[in-house]
Amino acid sequence: MNFRVSARTILHLGSELISSDGVAFYELIKNALDARAANIAIDVVYRLKYSIYSEILRELGEDRDTPEVLRQRYIRSLEHRRTWRELREVALVDGLVRGAPDLEELQDALQAARSRSTFIDALRSANRIDIDDNGEGMSLHILQSVYLTIGTSYRADQKSQQYLEDSEEQRDEEQEADGHDPDVILGEKGLGRLSAMRLGDRVSITTGEEGSRNWNTLDIDWNDFADAADADLQSVRVEPTVGDAKGRSEKGTLISITALRSEWSATKLQDLAIEHFSKLSDPLGPNSRLPLVLTFNGAEISIPRFADFLLEQAHGRFRARLIPSGLNAPRISGRMQYLRHNRSRDLRLSTLELQTLTDLDVATIERVGEFSLDVYWFNRRLLTKIEGIGNLTVVRRILAEWAGGVALYRDGYRVNPYGGPYDDWLDLDRDAFSTSGFKLNRGQVIGRARITQRGNPFLIDQTNREGLKENPEKQAFVKLLASIMELYRQYLNEVDRDIDRARRVTAAEALERFRNEDERLASLMPALESALRESEGGRNLTRQFRSTVAELRAAAELVQRAAGAQDRERSRVLHLASIGLMIESLAHELYRATAAGLETIAQARRSRNPSTAGTSLRVLDSQLRTLQKRLKVLDPLSTNARQTKETFELVNWVEDIVGGFASRNEGRRIEIVTRVVPSGAEIEVRAVKGMFVQVIENLLNNSVFWVAAQHRERMRLRLSRDDDDSIGRIEVTIDVRARRIIVTDDGPGIPEERRETVSNRSSAPSRRNRARASAYILRARSPNTTAER
């Protein structure tokens, strides 16, 4: 026995798959574009107020959306249930929309009604939406075998055949020429026809192909499916017929939807034009203008064109592209610009860096497929009026219409709802508002990501057209976009910090200026007193002047003490953070050493051989000495010692630091060694010993991370084998003559374009922002200076 499909099922599909009027229009327009329409017209004719229309249907018991039990309860609650003739007078007196087209025709139809059913039919015909296109049209066979098949594979088969017939080189050339595929087929699920149900209860289709003699017609009343309820779907008869004669050159499709299911107005249609129709095709693309005309009651509703002049007001721009295959792929290539400050930087992320940034495996990134990102950023506080456009208020309003984050376009047409007013799919607002700068929130961004059907086959539209299907590739796509957007936000903040730092006046500089001015005032004081001492008022003014200068000196002293306290507190916090990180690693070593020591003691107790006990004691002594040596590294980081300079021998100290680090990482199969040049040399320095521990351990951590990451990448590319051999080498060289320490490793290194960025950042590794160099240098300029990076 097979599944039975009840008639009411068709209503659930239409009402639940198509979630909004905007999505319904998108599907109908998409169908026209797939039919190669050069012109599409949408005309909304609104002659009867929806509030009156729905009230009459509800009182007559004809509204489809109200459940039967509630409908009967409503009818019983009426003190006086009006007849259809009484309700007709309500429609004629209170319901007509003045100035609507063909209003007399509606009045005549209502007045001519001689029965309840003809009155309801006139009511349902009062308002309509016409979607008229000059596309290829449909034959009677297509109308019957394809249009009436829900979920047909007709368009999907066309798409597959198209890909088979066209060479990949040809389609790539077409796509590269103007940014999208001109022959792309947008539909493939066979559900777009249900969009008409979202807009109205009845639909009438008139269609025909070029060369045919007659139009073909199809009329559907969705209420018939509600009336059939649990009966089989086939019990509702829907049959296309041959219609009026037409010229052989005529072609196209007219979809007329009546019994509209919501209220309409010029304002509502204008809002749809701004939010949906203006952005249905890529506004930043070469073919951004849809062949679409909107009218409401005969008056044209303008579809806003993208405000190109806004781009000239942008304060930043970011372009990026994922290259999923080929040499050194997958990788990201792009350019970050801060236009306001005339700064720019290339963005290049290797396969290894992409994995580190996103925690994604290479195979998943490859399946995402190629995409591009183009973003314009605006600092709303810095916007200005534009001559010929309007004042600042107007400019901000226009920006608000087009901003909203990163919209998604497939083959030049939008994938809803990404980049919409209520959609923050890349978490731009959360990331922006979690920082003090609020930078790169959706209200500041006009952007688009572009994908294609051919290049991104795993990024699939949901059946209801509300975004992409949830799968690993979609999640990876979102993570990739969000991660590189975060890099751009960090870049903007970094430039702002650089600019602020260049303009910033430090406390020391301010105090120096005050001292200079104080000295100048002191030199002027004798002349001032001499000029003013002749009168009592002058002497009083002199005393007030001296008192004010004294107060200024006291205030300067307070500023100096506060600045010193702030510096000490900042240093203390940084040291405490470093101590916490080091204790975490040393705790593991302490546990391992004590466990080994306890095992040695246990072995000694079990042994009755005195020589064996002696050996065990020597092993235990060695273990305790090693532990003591490792813990010695932690002592200079204690609170009492953290700011204490002392004179010490540097070579042995660095060897202790490196040795302790190597012992904690011996299971990683990375060779970590120390080399002294010249061999056996020593050097004394006067410095803070704990700072050497912090800096060298940070650099070694970076090197270990990237050596291990590079090994994993080489394993993926089958350039290395997973055997017991060393996977890399880290060398710490102490150059005594040059008074410097060099940390080198054989990891991947830093691309040339990112070295300036890395040199300005902390060496401590982090998941979001790891950067490392193939060599780090610590210099000790003299015994009286702290080692510096």
XYZ file of N, CA, C and O in Angstrom, residues 576-660:
340
model
N 51.449 38.711 36.386
C 50.593 37.699 36.995
C 50.004 36.777 35.941
O 49.881 35.557 36.143
N 49.615 37.347 34.792
C 49.082 36.516 33.708
C 50.132 35.533 33.220
O 49.849 34.347 32.979
N 51.364 36.013 33.068
C 52.438 35.128 32.611
C 52.717 34.037 33.632
O 52.985 32.883 33.282
N 52.688 34.401 34.912
C 52.914 33.402 35.955
C 51.847 32.310 35.888
O 52.144 31.116 35.999
N 50.590 32.715 35.680
C 49.515 31.728 35.596
C 49.738 30.735 34.477
O 49.563 29.519 34.652
N 50.154 31.233 33.310
C 50.419 30.347 32.183
C 51.576 29.390 32.484
O 51.547 28.216 32.132
N 52.607 29.934 33.151
C 53.769 29.095 33.421
C 53.452 28.064 34.502
O 53.888 26.905 34.423
N 52.679 28.442 35.499
C 52.335 27.497 36.570
C 51.546 26.329 35.987
O 51.710 25.173 36.398
N 50.695 26.619 35.006
C 49.912 25.561 34.380
C 50.820 24.482 33.789
O 50.575 23.284 33.934
N 51.885 24.912 33.106
C 52.786 23.935 32.495
C 53.695 23.286 33.537
O 53.982 22.087 33.479
N 54.145 24.081 34.512
C 55.043 23.517 35.527
C 54.312 22.551 36.454
O 54.916 21.611 36.984
N 53.013 22.756 36.656
C 52.252 21.848 37.513
C 52.262 20.440 36.936
O 52.375 19.439 37.657
N 52.159 20.382 35.603
C 52.216 19.072 34.951
C 53.565 18.408 35.187
O 53.654 17.210 35.490
N 54.633 19.214 35.056
C 55.972 18.662 35.256
C 56.173 18.243 36.710
O 56.783 17.213 36.997
N 55.658 19.038 37.645
C 55.781 18.701 39.059
C 55.081 17.383 39.365
O 55.612 16.518 40.073
N 53.890 17.208 38.799
C 53.141 15.969 39.017
C 53.927 14.781 38.472
O 54.052 13.736 39.126
N 54.482 14.950 37.250
C 55.213 13.855 36.637
C 56.476 13.515 37.441
O 56.815 12.346 37.654
N 57.182 14.564 37.915
C 58.421 14.332 38.658
C 58.144 13.663 40.003
O 58.858 12.743 40.423
N 57.119 14.122 40.704
C 56.807 13.523 42.007
C 56.316 12.085 41.841
O 56.633 11.214 42.660
N 55.566 11.838 40.767
C 55.111 10.462 40.519
C 56.303 9.544 40.271
O 56.359 8.410 40.786
N 57.273 10.039 39.486
C 58.468 9.231 39.230
C 59.266 9.020 40.514
O 59.800 7.923 40.764
N 59.360 10.055 41.335
C 60.093 9.929 42.604
C 59.438 8.933 43.532
O 60.130 8.107 44.170
N 58.113 8.956 43.639
C 57.406 8.011 44.492
C 57.590 6.584 43.993
O 57.718 5.634 44.787
N 57.600 6.414 42.662
C 57.817 5.079 42.110
C 59.226 4.581 42.431
O 59.430 3.398 42.755
N 60.228 5.477 42.396
C 61.607 5.097 42.740
C 61.700 4.667 44.195
O 62.359 3.674 44.534
N 61.033 5.426 45.078
C 61.029 5.074 46.507
C 60.364 3.722 46.719
O 60.830 2.876 47.503
N 59.277 3.476 46.013
C 58.568 2.199 46.151
C 59.451 1.040 45.708
O 59.468 -0.029 46.341
N 60.194 1.267 44.611
C 61.091 0.214 44.136
C 62.183 -0.071 45.162
O 62.564 -1.233 45.388
N 62.696 0.997 45.777
C 63.739 0.814 46.795
C 63.215 0.021 47.979
O 63.914 -0.817 48.562
N 61.970 0.281 48.379
C 61.385 -0.434 49.507
C 61.190 -1.914 49.180
O 61.365 -2.792 50.037
N 60.803 -2.198 47.954
C 60.544 -3.588 47.577
C 61.840 -4.400 47.437
O 61.848 -5.616 47.546
N 62.931 -3.673 47.148
C 64.193 -4.378 46.917
C 64.882 -4.711 48.234
O 64.947 -3.887 49.150
N 65.458 -5.912 48.338
C 66.221 -6.315 49.515
C 67.713 -6.273 49.243
O 68.526 -6.589 50.110
N 68.085 -5.891 48.048
C 69.492 -5.816 47.654
C 70.008 -4.412 47.968
O 69.510 -3.422 47.408
N 71.010 -4.269 48.853
C 71.525 -2.933 49.218
C 72.035 -2.151 48.020
O 71.864 -0.933 47.941
N 72.654 -2.830 47.048
C 73.176 -2.100 45.882
C 72.034 -1.536 45.053
O 72.138 -0.431 44.497
N 70.952 -2.300 44.954
C 69.784 -1.803 44.215
C 69.191 -0.591 44.916
O 68.794 0.387 44.278
N 69.126 -0.637 46.258
C 68.610 0.504 47.011
C 69.481 1.728 46.795
O 69.000 2.857 46.664
N 70.792 1.535 46.724
C 71.698 2.659 46.474
C 71.463 3.261 45.110
O 71.477 4.491 44.940
N 71.259 2.382 44.132
C 70.971 2.880 42.776
C 69.685 3.688 42.765
O 69.595 4.759 42.142
N 68.670 3.180 43.463
C 67.388 3.887 43.524
C 67.549 5.258 44.169
O 66.942 6.244 43.742
N 68.372 5.328 45.198
C 68.583 6.620 45.862
C 69.291 7.596 44.932
O 68.994 8.801 44.924
N 70.258 7.083 44.150
C 70.941 7.977 43.192
C 69.966 8.478 42.122
O 70.008 9.629 41.723
N 69.060 7.589 41.662
C 68.037 8.004 40.682
C 67.123 9.058 41.292
O 66.791 10.068 40.667
N 66.719 8.823 42.547
C 65.846 9.777 43.216
C 66.547 11.113 43.385
O 65.935 12.182 43.190
N 67.827 11.081 43.738
C 68.595 12.318 43.882
C 68.619 13.091 42.565
O 68.429 14.313 42.541
N 68.826 12.348 41.468
C 68.862 12.982 40.150
C 67.517 13.600 39.815
O 67.430 14.726 39.293
N 66.446 12.890 40.131
C 65.107 13.398 39.834
C 64.805 14.657 40.629
O 64.245 15.629 40.113
N 65.169 14.650 41.919
C 64.905 15.821 42.752
C 65.731 17.015 42.315
O 65.264 18.166 42.345
N 66.990 16.766 41.896
C 67.821 17.877 41.410
C 67.224 18.480 40.126
O 67.233 19.694 39.935
N 66.745 17.580 39.236
C 66.115 18.069 37.997
C 64.885 18.901 38.314
O 64.665 19.977 37.735
N 64.071 18.423 39.275
C 62.880 19.158 39.651
C 63.247 20.497 40.258
O 62.620 21.530 39.972
N 64.273 20.505 41.099
C 64.714 21.753 41.713
C 65.162 22.750 40.650
O 64.883 23.948 40.721
N 65.852 22.228 39.643
C 66.332 23.090 38.555
C 65.162 23.688 37.786
O 65.165 24.864 37.405
N 64.125 22.861 37.531
C 62.961 23.355 36.795
C 62.194 24.404 37.603
O 61.756 25.417 37.080
N 62.036 24.135 38.905
C 61.285 25.075 39.741
C 62.046 26.373 39.935
O 61.449 27.415 40.222
N 63.369 26.312 39.785
C 64.175 27.528 39.934
C 63.769 28.581 38.898
O 63.856 29.782 39.140
N 63.303 28.097 37.731
C 62.878 29.015 36.675
C 61.672 29.833 37.107
O 61.496 30.977 36.691
N 60.837 29.245 37.977
C 59.623 29.939 38.396
C 59.901 31.029 39.415
O 59.162 32.016 39.486
N 60.964 30.907 40.191
C 61.217 31.848 41.282
C 61.343 33.291 40.825
O 60.795 34.187 41.468
N 62.056 33.585 39.714
C 62.164 34.994 39.304
C 60.837 35.616 38.900
O 60.739 36.832 38.750
N 59.784 34.788 38.704
C 58.484 35.341 38.329
C 57.613 35.644 39.538
O 56.486 36.089 39.391
N 58.109 35.389 40.730
C 57.319 35.663 41.922
C 57.087 37.156 42.067
O 57.776 37.981 41.490
N 56.083 37.480 42.857
C 55.704 38.886 43.012
C 56.865 39.723 43.526
O 57.099 40.849 43.057
N 57.637 39.197 44.467
C 58.732 39.977 45.033
C 59.855 40.206 44.033
O 60.551 41.222 44.063
N 60.029 39.209 43.117
C 61.184 39.280 42.225
C 60.862 39.870 40.864
O 61.767 40.076 40.060
N 59.580 40.123 40.597
C 59.222 40.419 39.219
C 59.832 41.715 38.702
O 60.031 41.861 37.506
N 60.124 42.696 39.554
C 60.691 43.964 39.091
C 62.137 44.140 39.560
O 62.689 45.216 39.424
N 62.714 43.072 40.103
C 64.044 43.195 40.696
C 65.124 42.913 39.658
O 65.188 41.808 39.107
N 65.959 43.909 39.406
C 67.095 43.687 38.517
C 68.240 43.095 39.335
O 68.442 43.434 40.495
N 68.977 42.228 38.699
C 70.134 41.630 39.350
C 71.174 41.293 38.289
O 70.861 41.168 37.103
N 72.379 41.142 38.723
C 73.450 40.748 37.805
C 73.578 39.230 37.852
O 73.701 38.643 38.934
N 73.527 38.582 36.688
C 73.580 37.124 36.644
C 74.217 36.690 35.326
O 74.328 37.456 34.371
N 74.631 35.420 35.317
C 75.233 34.851 34.114
C 74.108 34.360 33.207
O 73.289 33.518 33.585
N 74.042 34.867 31.983
C 72.888 34.679 31.100
C 72.876 33.316 30.412
O 71.804 32.720 30.239
N 74.035 32.786 30.006
C 74.062 31.551 29.220
C 73.429 30.398 29.991
O 72.546 29.688 29.479
N 73.869 30.187 31.222
C 73.308 29.095 32.023
C 71.821 29.293 32.291
O 71.049 28.331 32.333
N 71.457 30.559 32.474
C 70.044 30.842 32.762
C 69.160 30.488 31.555
O 68.121 29.833 31.696
N 69.601 30.859 30.362
C 68.832 30.531 29.161
C 68.800 29.019 28.950
O 67.779 28.443 28.559
N 69.925 28.341 29.206
C 69.952 26.883 29.061
C 68.965 26.219 30.019
O 68.305 25.231 29.663
N 68.848 26.761 31.243
C 67.865 26.220 32.191
C 66.436 26.400 31.658
O 65.599 25.496 31.749
N 66.161 27.599 31.126
C 64.816 27.876 30.600
C 64.489 26.940 29.447
O 63.420 26.307 29.413
N 65.399 26.828 28.498
C 65.160 25.992 27.322
C 65.084 24.522 27.714
O 64.254 23.759 27.202
N 65.972 24.103 28.645
C 65.945 22.716 29.080
C 64.629 22.345 29.738
O 64.075 21.262 29.492
N 64.125 23.221 30.598
C 62.835 22.954 31.238
C 61.709 22.885 30.226
O 60.824 22.019 30.305
